Coordinates of C-alpha atoms and ligand atoms in Angstrom, one line a residue:
X1 CA 63.8 -2.9 24.0
X2 CA 60.8 -2.0 25.9
X3 CA 60.5 -1.2 29.6
X4 CA 56.9 -0.5 30.4
X5 CA 56.1 -0.7 27.0
X6 CA 58.1 2.6 26.1
X7 CA 61.1 2.1 24.1
X8 CA 64.1 2.5 25.6
X9 CA 67.8 3.0 24.3
X10 CA 70.8 -0.2 24.7
X11 CA 72.9 2.5 26.4
X12 CA 70.2 4.1 29.1
X13 CA 69.8 0.6 29.8
X14 CA 73.7 0.6 30.2
X15 CA 73.2 3.6 32.2
X16 CA 70.5 2.2 34.4
X17 CA 72.2 -1.2 35.3
X18 CA 75.4 0.8 36.1
X19 CA 74.0 3.8 38.2
X20 CA 70.8 1.9 40.0
X21 CA 73.0 -1.1 40.8
X22 CA 73.7 -0.1 44.2
X23 CA 70.7 2.3 44.4
X24 CA 67.6 1.0 46.9
X25 CA 64.9 3.2 47.5
X26 CA 63.1 5.0 44.4
X27 CA 63.7 8.6 45.9
X28 CA 67.2 8.1 46.2
X29 CA 67.1 7.1 42.5
X30 CA 64.8 10.5 42.1
X31 CA 67.5 12.9 43.3
X32 CA 70.5 11.2 40.9
X33 CA 68.1 11.6 37.6
X34 CA 66.8 14.9 39.2
X35 CA 70.4 16.2 39.4
X36 CA 70.6 14.5 36.0
X37 CA 67.8 15.4 33.9
X38 CA 65.9 17.9 35.4
X39 CA 62.8 15.7 35.7
X40 CA 60.7 15.8 38.8
X41 CA 59.7 12.3 40.1
X42 CA 61.0 10.0 37.7
X43 CA 59.7 6.8 39.3
X44 CA 56.4 8.2 40.4
X45 CA 56.6 4.9 43.3
X46 CA 58.9 2.4 44.4
X47 CA 57.1 -0.3 42.9
X48 CA 57.9 1.2 39.3
X49 CA 61.5 2.1 40.3
X50 CA 61.1 -2.0 41.3
X51 CA 59.8 -2.9 38.2
X52 CA 62.5 -0.9 35.8
X53 CA 65.5 -2.6 38.0
X54 CA 64.1 -6.2 37.6
X55 CA 63.0 -5.5 33.6
X56 CA 66.7 -3.9 33.2
X57 CA 67.8 -7.2 34.7
X58 CA 65.5 -9.9 32.6
X59 CA 64.4 -10.1 29.5
X60 CA 61.5 -7.7 28.7
X61 CA 58.8 -9.1 26.6
X62 CA 58.0 -6.5 23.5
X63 CA 54.6 -5.6 23.9
X64 CA 52.0 -5.2 20.7
X65 CA 51.2 -1.4 19.9
X66 CA 47.2 -1.2 20.8
X67 CA 44.5 0.4 18.8
X68 CA 45.7 4.1 19.5
X69 CA 43.0 5.0 16.9
X70 CA 40.8 6.7 19.5
X71 CA 44.0 9.0 20.7
X72 CA 44.5 10.2 17.4
X73 CA 47.9 9.2 17.5
X74 CA 50.4 10.5 15.1
X75 CA 53.4 11.1 16.6
X76 CA 55.3 14.3 15.3
X77 CA 58.9 12.8 13.4
X78 CA 62.0 14.6 15.4
X79 CA 62.5 16.3 11.9
X80 CA 59.3 18.1 12.1
X81 CA 59.8 19.0 15.7
X82 CA 63.2 20.4 15.6
X83 CA 61.8 22.5 12.7
X84 CA 59.7 24.2 14.1
X85 CA 60.9 24.9 17.4
X86 CA 63.7 26.0 15.0
X87 CA 62.0 28.3 13.0
X88 CA 60.0 29.4 16.6
X89 CA 63.8 30.3 17.5
X90 CA 64.6 33.0 14.6
X91 CA 61.3 34.3 14.8
X92 CA 62.7 35.4 18.6
X93 CA 60.9 33.4 20.7
X94 CA 62.3 32.4 23.6
X95 CA 60.3 30.4 26.2
X96 CA 61.0 30.0 30.0
X97 CA 57.4 27.6 29.9
X98 CA 56.9 24.8 28.1
X99 CA 53.6 23.2 28.0
X100 CA 53.2 20.1 26.0
X101 CA 49.2 18.8 26.3
X102 CA 49.0 15.9 24.7
X103 CA 53.2 15.2 24.7
X104 CA 53.4 11.3 23.4
X105 CA 57.1 10.8 23.2
X106 CA 58.1 14.4 23.5
X107 CA 59.5 15.1 20.3
X108 CA 58.4 18.9 20.9
X109 CA 59.9 18.7 24.5
X110 CA 63.8 17.3 23.4
X111 CA 63.5 20.6 20.2
X112 CA 62.9 22.9 22.5
X113 CA 65.5 21.3 25.0
X114 CA 68.0 21.5 22.2
X115 CA 66.5 24.9 21.1
X116 CA 65.7 27.2 23.6
X117 CA 68.2 28.9 26.2
X118 CA 66.0 30.2 28.7
X119 CA 63.8 27.2 29.4
X120 CA 63.3 27.3 33.2
X121 CA 60.4 24.6 33.0
X122 CA 58.7 22.4 31.1
X123 CA 55.2 20.4 31.2
X124 CA 53.9 17.5 29.7
X125 CA 51.4 15.9 30.0
X126 CA 50.2 12.4 28.5
X127 CA 47.6 10.1 28.8
X128 CA 49.3 6.7 26.9
X129 CA 51.4 5.7 29.9
X130 CA 54.1 3.4 27.6
X131 CA 54.6 7.3 25.6
X132 CA 55.5 9.4 29.6
X133 CA 58.1 6.7 30.3
X134 CA 59.3 7.2 26.6
X135 CA 59.5 10.5 26.7
X136 CA 61.4 10.6 29.7
X137 CA 63.7 8.0 28.8
X138 CA 64.5 10.1 25.8
X139 CA 65.1 13.2 27.7
X140 CA 67.6 11.4 30.4
X141 CA 69.0 10.3 27.2
X142 CA 69.4 13.7 25.7
X143 CA 71.4 14.7 28.9
X144 CA 73.4 11.6 29.0
X145 CA 75.0 12.1 25.7
X146 CA 74.6 15.9 25.0
X147 CA 74.2 18.7 27.1
X148 CA 71.7 20.6 25.8
X149 CA 71.3 24.0 26.4
X150 CA 69.4 24.2 29.4
X151 CA 68.7 22.8 31.9
X152 CA 64.7 23.5 33.4
X153 CA 62.7 21.3 36.2
X154 CA 60.5 18.8 34.1
X155 CA 57.3 17.6 35.1
X156 CA 55.7 14.6 32.7
X157 CA 52.2 13.6 33.7
X158 CA 50.9 10.5 33.0
X159 CA 47.0 12.5 32.9
X160 CA 44.0 12.6 30.8
X161 CA 44.3 16.5 29.7
X162 CA 40.4 16.6 30.2
X163 CA 40.9 15.6 33.7
X164 CA 44.1 18.6 34.2
X165 CA 43.7 21.7 36.1
X166 CA 45.0 23.8 33.3
X167 CA 43.8 26.6 35.2
X168 CA 46.1 26.5 38.1
X169 CA 49.1 25.4 36.5
X170 CA 48.3 28.7 34.2
X171 CA 47.7 30.7 37.1
X172 CA 50.8 29.5 39.3
X173 CA 53.4 30.8 36.3
X174 CA 51.4 33.8 34.6
X175 CA 54.8 35.1 35.4
X176 CA 57.2 33.3 33.0
X177 CA 57.0 33.8 29.5
X178 CA 55.2 30.7 28.1
X179 CA 55.2 28.7 24.9
X180 CA 52.4 25.8 24.4
X181 CA 53.5 23.7 21.4
X182 CA 52.3 19.9 20.7
X183 CA 49.8 17.8 18.3
X184 CA 46.7 17.5 19.8
X185 CA 45.1 14.0 19.1
X186 CA 43.8 13.7 15.4
X187 CA 40.8 12.4 15.9
X188 CA 36.8 14.1 15.8
X189 CA 34.0 13.1 17.9
X190 CA 31.9 11.2 15.0
X191 CA 35.2 8.9 14.7
X192 CA 35.3 8.1 18.3
X193 CA 31.5 7.3 17.6
X194 CA 32.1 4.7 15.4
X195 CA 35.1 3.3 17.1
X196 CA 32.8 3.3 20.4
X197 CA 35.6 5.2 22.6
X198 CA 35.8 7.7 24.9
X199 CA 38.6 10.2 25.1
X200 CA 36.2 13.9 25.6
X201 CA 36.0 15.7 28.6
X202 CA 32.5 14.8 30.4
X203 CA 31.0 18.1 30.7
X204 CA 31.1 19.8 27.6
X205 CA 28.5 22.5 25.7
X206 CA 31.0 22.3 22.6
X207 CA 29.1 20.3 20.5
X208 CA 26.2 23.5 20.9
X209 CA 28.1 25.7 19.7
X210 CA 26.6 27.4 17.5
X211 CA 29.7 28.6 14.8
X212 CA 30.8 25.2 15.2
X213 CA 27.1 23.6 13.8
X214 CA 27.6 26.2 11.2
X215 CA 30.6 25.5 10.0
X216 CA 31.2 21.9 10.6
X217 CA 28.0 20.6 10.5
X218 CA 26.3 17.8 12.4
X219 CA 27.8 19.2 15.7
X220 CA 31.2 16.7 14.7
X221 CA 34.3 18.3 15.0
X222 CA 38.0 17.6 15.9
X223 CA 39.4 16.9 19.7
X224 CA 42.8 19.1 18.9
X225 CA 40.6 22.0 18.8
X226 CA 38.7 20.9 21.4
X227 CA 42.1 20.6 22.7
X228 CA 43.7 24.1 22.1
X229 CA 40.6 26.0 22.7
X230 CA 41.0 24.6 26.2
X231 CA 44.2 25.7 26.0
X232 CA 43.0 29.3 24.4
X233 CA 40.4 29.5 27.4
X234 CA 43.3 29.2 30.1
X235 CA 46.3 30.9 28.6
X236 CA 45.4 33.3 26.0
X237 CA 46.3 35.7 28.5
X238 CA 49.2 35.0 30.0
X239 CA 52.4 36.7 28.1
X240 CA 53.6 33.9 25.2
X241 CA 52.9 32.0 22.4
X242 CA 51.3 29.1 20.9
X243 CA 51.7 26.6 18.4
X244 CA 49.8 23.7 17.7
X245 CA 50.7 21.2 14.8
X246 CA 46.6 21.1 14.1
X247 CA 44.3 20.6 10.9
X248 CA 43.2 22.9 8.8
X249 CA 39.8 23.2 9.8
X250 CA 40.9 23.8 13.0
X251 CA 42.4 26.8 12.4
X252 CA 39.6 27.9 9.9
X253 CA 37.4 26.9 13.2
X254 CA 39.2 28.8 16.0
X255 CA 39.4 31.9 13.4
X256 CA 35.2 31.8 12.8
X257 CA 34.8 31.6 16.6
X258 CA 37.3 34.1 17.3
X259 CA 34.3 36.7 16.1
X260 CA 32.1 35.8 19.4
X261 CA 35.4 34.3 21.4
X262 CA 37.7 37.3 20.8
X263 CA 40.8 35.7 22.7
X264 CA 43.6 37.3 23.1
X265 CA 45.4 36.2 20.5
X266 CA 47.6 38.2 17.4
X267 CA 50.0 37.8 15.0
X268 CA 47.6 34.8 13.9
X269 CA 49.9 32.7 11.4
X270 CA 48.9 29.3 10.0
X271 CA 52.1 27.6 8.2
X272 CA 51.1 24.4 6.2
X273 CA 53.0 21.1 6.5
X274 CA 52.6 17.9 3.6
X275 CA 50.8 15.9 6.2
X276 CA 51.2 13.2 4.0
X277 CA 55.2 13.2 4.1
X278 CA 55.2 14.5 7.7
X279 CA 52.1 11.9 8.9
X280 CA 51.5 9.7 6.3
X281 CA 48.0 10.6 6.2
X282 CA 46.1 12.5 3.1
X283 CA 45.0 15.6 5.5
X284 CA 45.3 19.3 5.0
X285 CA 47.7 20.0 8.0
X286 CA 49.0 23.2 9.5
X287 CA 51.4 24.7 12.6
X288 CA 49.1 27.1 13.6
X289 CA 50.7 29.9 15.5
X290 CA 49.3 33.1 17.9
X291 CA 50.4 35.5 20.2
X292 CA 49.3 35.5 23.7
X293 CA 48.4 38.4 26.0
X294 CA 47.6 40.7 22.4
X295 CA 44.6 43.1 21.5
X296 CA 42.6 39.8 19.6
X297 CA 43.2 39.8 16.2
X298 CA 40.5 37.9 13.2
X299 CA 42.7 36.8 10.4
X300 CA 45.3 34.5 10.0
X301 CA 48.6 35.0 7.7
X302 CA 48.3 31.6 5.7
X303 CA 51.7 30.6 4.3
X304 CA 54.0 27.6 3.2
X305 CA 55.9 26.0 5.6
X306 CA 58.7 24.9 3.5
X307 CA 59.4 27.7 1.5
X308 CA 57.3 30.6 2.9
X309 CA 55.2 30.9 0.0
X310 CA 52.2 33.7 1.4
X311 CA 49.3 31.6 0.4
X312 CA 46.5 34.1 1.9
X313 CA 45.2 36.2 4.4
X314 CA 41.5 34.9 5.6
X315 CA 39.3 35.8 8.7
X316 CA 37.0 38.2 9.4
X317 CA 36.9 41.0 6.9
X318 CA 34.4 44.3 7.1
X319 CA 32.3 42.1 9.0
X320 CA 32.6 38.6 6.2
X321 CA 34.3 35.8 6.8
X322 CA 36.4 35.2 4.2
X323 CA 39.5 33.5 2.7
X324 CA 41.4 35.6 0.3
X325 CA 41.1 39.4 2.0
X326 CA 43.0 40.6 -1.2
X327 CA 40.6 38.6 -3.6
X328 CA 37.6 40.0 -1.7
X329 CA 38.7 43.4 -2.2
X330 CA 38.3 42.8 -5.4
X331 CA 35.4 41.4 -5.6
X332 CA 32.9 41.9 -2.7
X333 CA 29.9 43.9 -4.6
X334 CA 29.3 40.6 -5.2
X335 CA 28.3 39.5 -1.9
X336 CA 24.7 39.3 -1.4
X337 CA 22.1 36.7 -2.8
X338 CA 21.8 34.7 -5.5
X339 CA 18.3 35.5 -7.1
X340 CA 17.9 31.6 -7.9
X341 CA 17.6 28.7 -4.8
X342 CA 20.5 27.0 -5.6
X343 CA 19.9 23.1 -5.1
X344 CA 21.8 19.4 -4.0
X345 CA 21.2 16.9 -5.7
X346 CA 19.3 13.4 -4.8
X347 CA 19.9 11.7 -2.0
X348 CA 19.2 8.0 -0.9
X349 CA 21.9 6.5 1.4
X350 CA 20.8 3.3 -0.9
X351 CA 23.4 3.2 -4.2
X352 CA 24.1 -0.8 -3.8
X353 CA 20.1 -1.0 -4.5
X354 CA 19.4 2.3 -5.8
X355 CA 22.6 3.1 -8.4
X356 CA 23.1 0.9 -11.4
X357 CA 25.8 0.8 -13.6
X358 CA 25.7 0.2 -17.5
X359 CA 26.7 -2.9 -19.8
X360 CA 26.3 -3.5 -23.3
X361 CA 22.3 -2.4 -22.6
X362 CA 22.4 -4.6 -19.4
X363 CA 21.9 -3.0 -15.7
X364 CA 24.1 -4.0 -12.5
X365 CA 22.9 -2.8 -9.0
X366 CA 26.3 -2.9 -6.4
X367 CA 25.8 -6.3 -5.8
X368 CA 27.0 -7.2 -8.7
X369 CA 23.0 -8.0 -10.1
X370 CA 21.5 -7.6 -13.2
X371 CA 18.0 -5.7 -12.9
X372 CA 15.4 -4.7 -15.1
X373 CA 13.5 -1.5 -14.1
X374 CA 11.4 0.1 -16.3
X375 CA 13.4 2.6 -18.1
X376 CA 10.7 5.0 -17.3
X377 CA 12.1 5.2 -13.3
X378 CA 15.9 5.2 -14.7
X379 CA 18.0 8.5 -15.1
X380 CA 21.5 9.4 -15.9
X381 CA 23.3 10.3 -13.0
X382 CA 26.5 12.8 -12.1
X383 CA 28.8 12.7 -9.1
X384 CA 31.2 15.1 -8.0
X385 CA 33.7 13.3 -10.0
X386 CA 32.1 13.6 -13.4
X387 CA 31.7 17.3 -13.0
X388 CA 35.2 18.1 -14.6
X389 CA 34.5 19.1 -17.7
X390 CA 32.7 22.3 -19.2
X391 CA 29.9 20.4 -20.8
X392 CA 28.9 16.8 -19.9
X393 CA 26.6 14.8 -22.0
X394 CA 27.4 11.5 -21.0
X395 CA 27.3 9.4 -17.6
X396 CA 28.5 6.8 -15.9
X397 CA 25.7 5.5 -13.3
X398 CA 22.0 5.5 -14.2
X399 CA 20.0 6.0 -11.1
X400 CA 16.0 4.6 -10.4
X401 CA 13.8 7.7 -9.2
X402 CA 11.1 7.0 -6.8
X403 CA 9.8 10.4 -6.8
X404 CA 9.1 13.5 -8.3
X405 CA 9.0 15.6 -4.2
X406 CA 10.3 15.1 -1.3
X407 CA 7.3 12.3 0.5
X408 CA 5.3 11.7 -2.3
X409 CA 3.0 8.9 -1.9
X410 CA 5.4 5.5 -3.8
X411 CA 2.3 3.4 -4.3
X412 CA 1.8 3.8 -8.0
X413 CA 5.6 2.6 -8.5
X414 CA 3.4 -1.4 -7.8
X415 CA 0.8 0.0 -10.3
X416 CA 2.9 1.0 -12.9
X417 CA 6.1 -0.1 -12.5
X418 CA 5.9 -4.0 -11.4
X419 CA 9.3 -4.6 -12.8
X420 CA 11.2 -1.5 -10.1
X421 CA 8.6 -2.7 -7.8
X422 CA 9.1 -6.1 -7.5
X423 CA 13.5 -5.4 -7.3
X424 CA 12.7 -2.2 -4.9
X425 CA 10.2 -4.9 -2.5
X426 CA 12.9 -7.7 -2.6
X427 CA 14.9 -5.1 -1.2
X428 CA 13.5 -3.5 0.6
X429 CA 16.0 -4.2 4.2
X430 CA 18.5 -2.1 2.3
X431 CA 16.0 0.8 2.5
X432 CA 14.5 -0.1 6.0
X433 CA 17.8 -0.3 7.6
X434 CA 19.0 3.7 6.3
X435 CA 19.5 5.3 9.6
X436 CA 19.2 8.6 8.9
X437 CA 16.0 10.5 10.3
X438 CA 14.6 12.2 7.3
X439 CA 13.3 8.4 6.2
X440 CA 11.5 7.7 9.3
X441 CA 8.1 7.6 8.5
X442 CA 8.5 8.1 4.9
X443 CA 6.3 6.4 2.3
X444 CA 8.9 3.3 1.1
X445 CA 11.6 4.2 -1.4
X446 CA 11.6 7.6 -0.3
X447 CA 14.7 10.0 -1.7
X448 CA 15.7 13.1 -0.8
X449 CA 16.5 16.4 -3.1
X450 CA 13.9 16.1 -5.0
X451 CA 11.5 18.3 -6.2
X452 CA 10.2 19.9 -10.0
X453 CA 14.1 21.7 -10.2
X454 CA 15.4 17.5 -10.6
X455 CA 13.6 17.6 -13.9
X456 CA 14.6 20.8 -15.5
X457 CA 16.2 19.8 -18.7
X458 CA 19.4 21.9 -18.8
X459 CA 21.4 22.0 -15.3
X460 CA 24.4 24.2 -14.3
X461 CA 26.3 22.3 -11.5
X462 CA 29.6 22.3 -9.1
X463 CA 30.6 19.3 -6.9
X464 CA 30.7 20.4 -3.2
X465 CA 34.1 18.2 -2.8
X466 CA 36.4 19.7 -5.1
X467 CA 38.8 22.9 -4.6
X468 CA 37.7 23.4 -8.6
X469 CA 35.3 26.0 -8.7
X470 CA 34.0 25.9 -12.5
X471 CA 31.0 25.1 -13.4
X472 CA 29.7 22.7 -15.8
X473 CA 26.8 22.2 -18.0
X474 CA 25.1 19.3 -18.2
X475 CA 22.9 18.3 -21.2
X476 CA 19.8 16.1 -21.3
X477 CA 20.1 12.4 -23.0
X478 CA 17.5 12.3 -25.5
X479 CA 15.5 15.4 -23.9
X480 CA 15.5 13.4 -20.3
X481 CA 17.0 15.9 -17.9
X482 CA 20.2 14.1 -15.8
X483 CA 19.9 13.7 -12.6
X484 CA 23.4 14.8 -9.6
X485 CA 23.9 13.1 -6.5
X486 CA 23.7 15.0 -3.4
X487 CA 27.4 16.1 -3.5
X488 CA 26.6 18.4 -6.0
X489 CA 24.7 21.7 -6.2
X490 CA 22.9 22.8 -9.3
X491 CA 20.3 25.6 -10.9
X492 CA 18.3 24.5 -13.4
X493 CA 16.9 25.9 -17.2
X494 CA 14.3 24.1 -19.5
X495 CA 16.6 26.6 -22.2
X496 CA 19.5 25.6 -23.3
X497 CA 20.5 29.1 -24.4
X498 CA 19.4 30.4 -20.1
X499 CA 21.7 27.6 -18.8
X500 CA 25.0 28.7 -21.4
X501 CA 24.7 32.4 -19.8
X502 CA 24.3 31.3 -16.6
X503 CA 27.7 29.1 -17.1
X504 CA 28.8 31.9 -18.7
X505 CA 28.9 34.4 -15.9
X506 CA 29.4 32.0 -13.2
X507 CA 32.7 31.0 -15.0
X508 CA 33.7 34.4 -15.5
X509 CA 36.7 36.1 -13.6
X510 CA 34.9 38.4 -11.7
X511 CA 32.5 35.3 -9.8
X512 CA 35.7 32.9 -9.8
X513 CA 37.6 35.4 -8.2
X514 CA 34.5 36.2 -5.4
X515 CA 34.1 32.3 -5.0
X516 CA 38.3 32.2 -4.6
X517 CA 38.1 35.0 -2.2
X518 CA 35.0 33.3 -0.3
X519 CA 36.2 29.5 -0.5
X520 CA 38.2 27.6 1.7
X521 CA 39.9 25.1 -0.6
X522 CA 41.0 22.8 2.2
X523 CA 37.3 22.4 4.1
X524 CA 36.0 18.8 3.2
X525 CA 32.8 20.8 1.6
X526 CA 34.5 23.2 0.0
X527 CA 31.1 24.3 -1.8
X528 CA 27.8 25.1 -0.5
X529 CA 25.2 25.9 -0.7
X530 CA 25.6 29.1 1.4
X531 CA 28.5 30.3 -0.4
X532 CA 26.3 29.5 -4.0
X533 CA 23.2 31.6 -2.4
X534 CA 25.6 34.6 -1.9
X535 CA 26.6 35.0 -5.5
X536 CA 24.8 38.0 -6.3
X537 CA 24.5 37.3 -10.0
X538 CA 22.6 39.9 -11.0
X539 CA 25.5 42.4 -9.8
X540 CA 27.7 40.1 -11.9
X541 CA 24.9 40.4 -14.9
X542 CA 25.4 44.0 -14.8
X543 CA 28.9 43.7 -14.3
X544 CA 30.3 41.7 -17.3
X545 CA 31.3 43.1 -20.4
X546 CA 30.5 39.9 -22.8
X547 CA 31.1 40.3 -27.1
X548 CA 27.9 38.1 -28.0
X549 CA 26.7 37.4 -31.5
X550 CA 22.5 38.0 -32.1
X551 CA 21.5 35.1 -31.0
X552 CA 23.6 35.2 -27.7
X553 CA 22.4 38.9 -26.9
X554 CA 18.5 37.8 -27.4
X555 CA 19.4 35.2 -24.1
X556 CA 21.3 38.0 -22.1
X557 CA 18.9 39.7 -22.7
X558 CA 16.4 37.5 -21.3
X559 CA 18.4 36.4 -18.7
X560 CA 18.8 39.4 -17.5
X561 CA 15.2 39.8 -17.8
X562 CA 14.8 37.1 -15.4
X563 CA 16.9 37.5 -13.0
X564 CA 15.1 41.5 -12.8
X565 CA 11.9 39.5 -12.3
X566 CA 10.3 41.1 -15.3
X567 CA 10.0 38.6 -17.8
X568 CA 6.5 37.9 -18.6
X569 CA 4.6 34.8 -18.1
X570 CA 3.5 34.0 -21.4
X571 CA 7.5 33.6 -21.9
X572 CA 7.2 29.8 -22.5
X573 CA 11.0 29.2 -20.7
X574 CA 10.8 28.1 -17.2
X575 CA 13.2 28.9 -14.4
X576 CA 13.5 26.7 -11.0
Ligands
SAM601 C1 49.1 13.5 17.1 S1 49.6 12.7 18.5 C2 51.2 13.7 19.0 C3 51.9 13.7 20.4 C4 53.0 14.5 20.6 N1 52.2 15.7 21.1 C5 53.2 15.2 19.0 O1 54.0 16.3 18.7 O2 54.4 13.8 18.6 C6 48.5 13.0 20.3 C7 48.9 12.7 21.6 O3 47.8 12.9 22.1 C8 48.3 11.8 23.5 N2 46.5 11.8 24.0 C9 45.0 11.6 23.7 N3 44.9 12.0 23.9 C10 44.8 12.7 25.1 C11 44.2 13.2 26.4 N4 42.8 13.1 26.4 N5 44.9 13.3 26.9 C12 46.3 13.5 26.8 N6 47.4 13.0 26.4 C13 46.0 12.7 25.1 C14 47.9 10.7 22.3 O4 48.1 9.6 23.3 C15 48.9 10.7 21.6 O5 50.1 10.7 22.6

């Protein structure tokens, strides 16, 4: 059954029926419930009291849950909440004040009441009214069934955390040993944008934070991250601890900012959980724990929550933000500047028209229509998922390449390639619908991520989307280069031997150790141009002692000459 849309147990309904029968005022009822469970103002007003009384007498309809996506609603299951609280207990956490800033159905509050002995006060805040009730019902049920080990004063507040005065809560309770625990919403501001929903603070310069922009790109941020920062802003100087279930990217971003923000947090830990098992979502998530009121620390130990197996220690090390301090110490000499410019593959934002599948020599677009553009403008296309092998010499898709460099006039297509032009022109509406401002004011059918480098015959490439850090050698098809899409990065060569040397160096143990040191595998795009540009291939070249045959030795030497910039112009090889 549900009351106020909140789930309520049969035994609690019985309890209300018996105990509220002869009570007429909500204040009297509140006194009784406070006596039993410690909850302050169980009924905020007389109307709520009357509504509950009439609901338990009559049949109450079960309401459909509303769309909770804008609230990043992933309730922690009882087991996980209990295991987290048990873990904190085992580590010696014994709070007097518990704060759950977005308490949902109150699972952490219940677990805290069952495990911590010294709690004097609990404050839970929640925006969704039915959950406020469900939390209160659960707490009351707990006190009626078991006898929790402590009976603190409890406030369950129906409020938007962005309007809640955290500063005075911290100030009023500064003498209490505090645990801020919870699981803030799992939703990003861009998801809110697509839902046309607002669950954001009114005024915030959060989006323009340079560090966040640098890491997440496009000012996209997680609401859970914003709430975590609000908590640290208000509570970092209070004695106690902070323990939040968040997406892994949130911890990385907070640690990244810690260089500047210098929150008084120490003993920072990230305990990875299995979000598929616990929440049925495919996202990297973890329990983020830190001691408050500590000298600021800048690194975080990462372990598996279930096995406690050590994974890495990441954060700021020797002025650099690294994923593995141990690996970085082994390979730091490679942290420099790449002599080659790493390029991102081509981008057109019009895949249904621009990308074609091949079936027995026929080309089919994303609308399952057969098309026959002139072959000259058609190139094999590789996406991240195609870069799995060491050598790539085949492709699934083809793409129309309309320009040789960004901004090139495309009127030549009508003159020289009428079939392609007719096809593109008939589908012009799809190009005109492209939202990104990069296409604005550009010639029709413009693409991006295109230049001389795109036409290099041999490419050494890597996907930006996978955890794998090995590099593939991409070969041309009958001398015609293959293109890569914008999820991939590459350097190009006109000579296969040089491309092989580059691949060999990039896949060497030392470069791989360096990448392991700086790549965050749980980031959405773990490999970026910035990461690749940090690989000092010249250093790696000099460090490597490979056993080579004569032909390889020659290529190796040429490569060395090129990266030192000593290659004479008379040599025919081109480097992109
Ligand atoms: C990921 S759920 C977790 C709930 C609870 N902390 C738990 O561990 O089960 C996030 C909760 O935040 C609540 N919430 C979302 N936006 C909020 C806001 N602006 N203020 C307060 N609570 C909010 C949602 O309704 C939801 O109950």
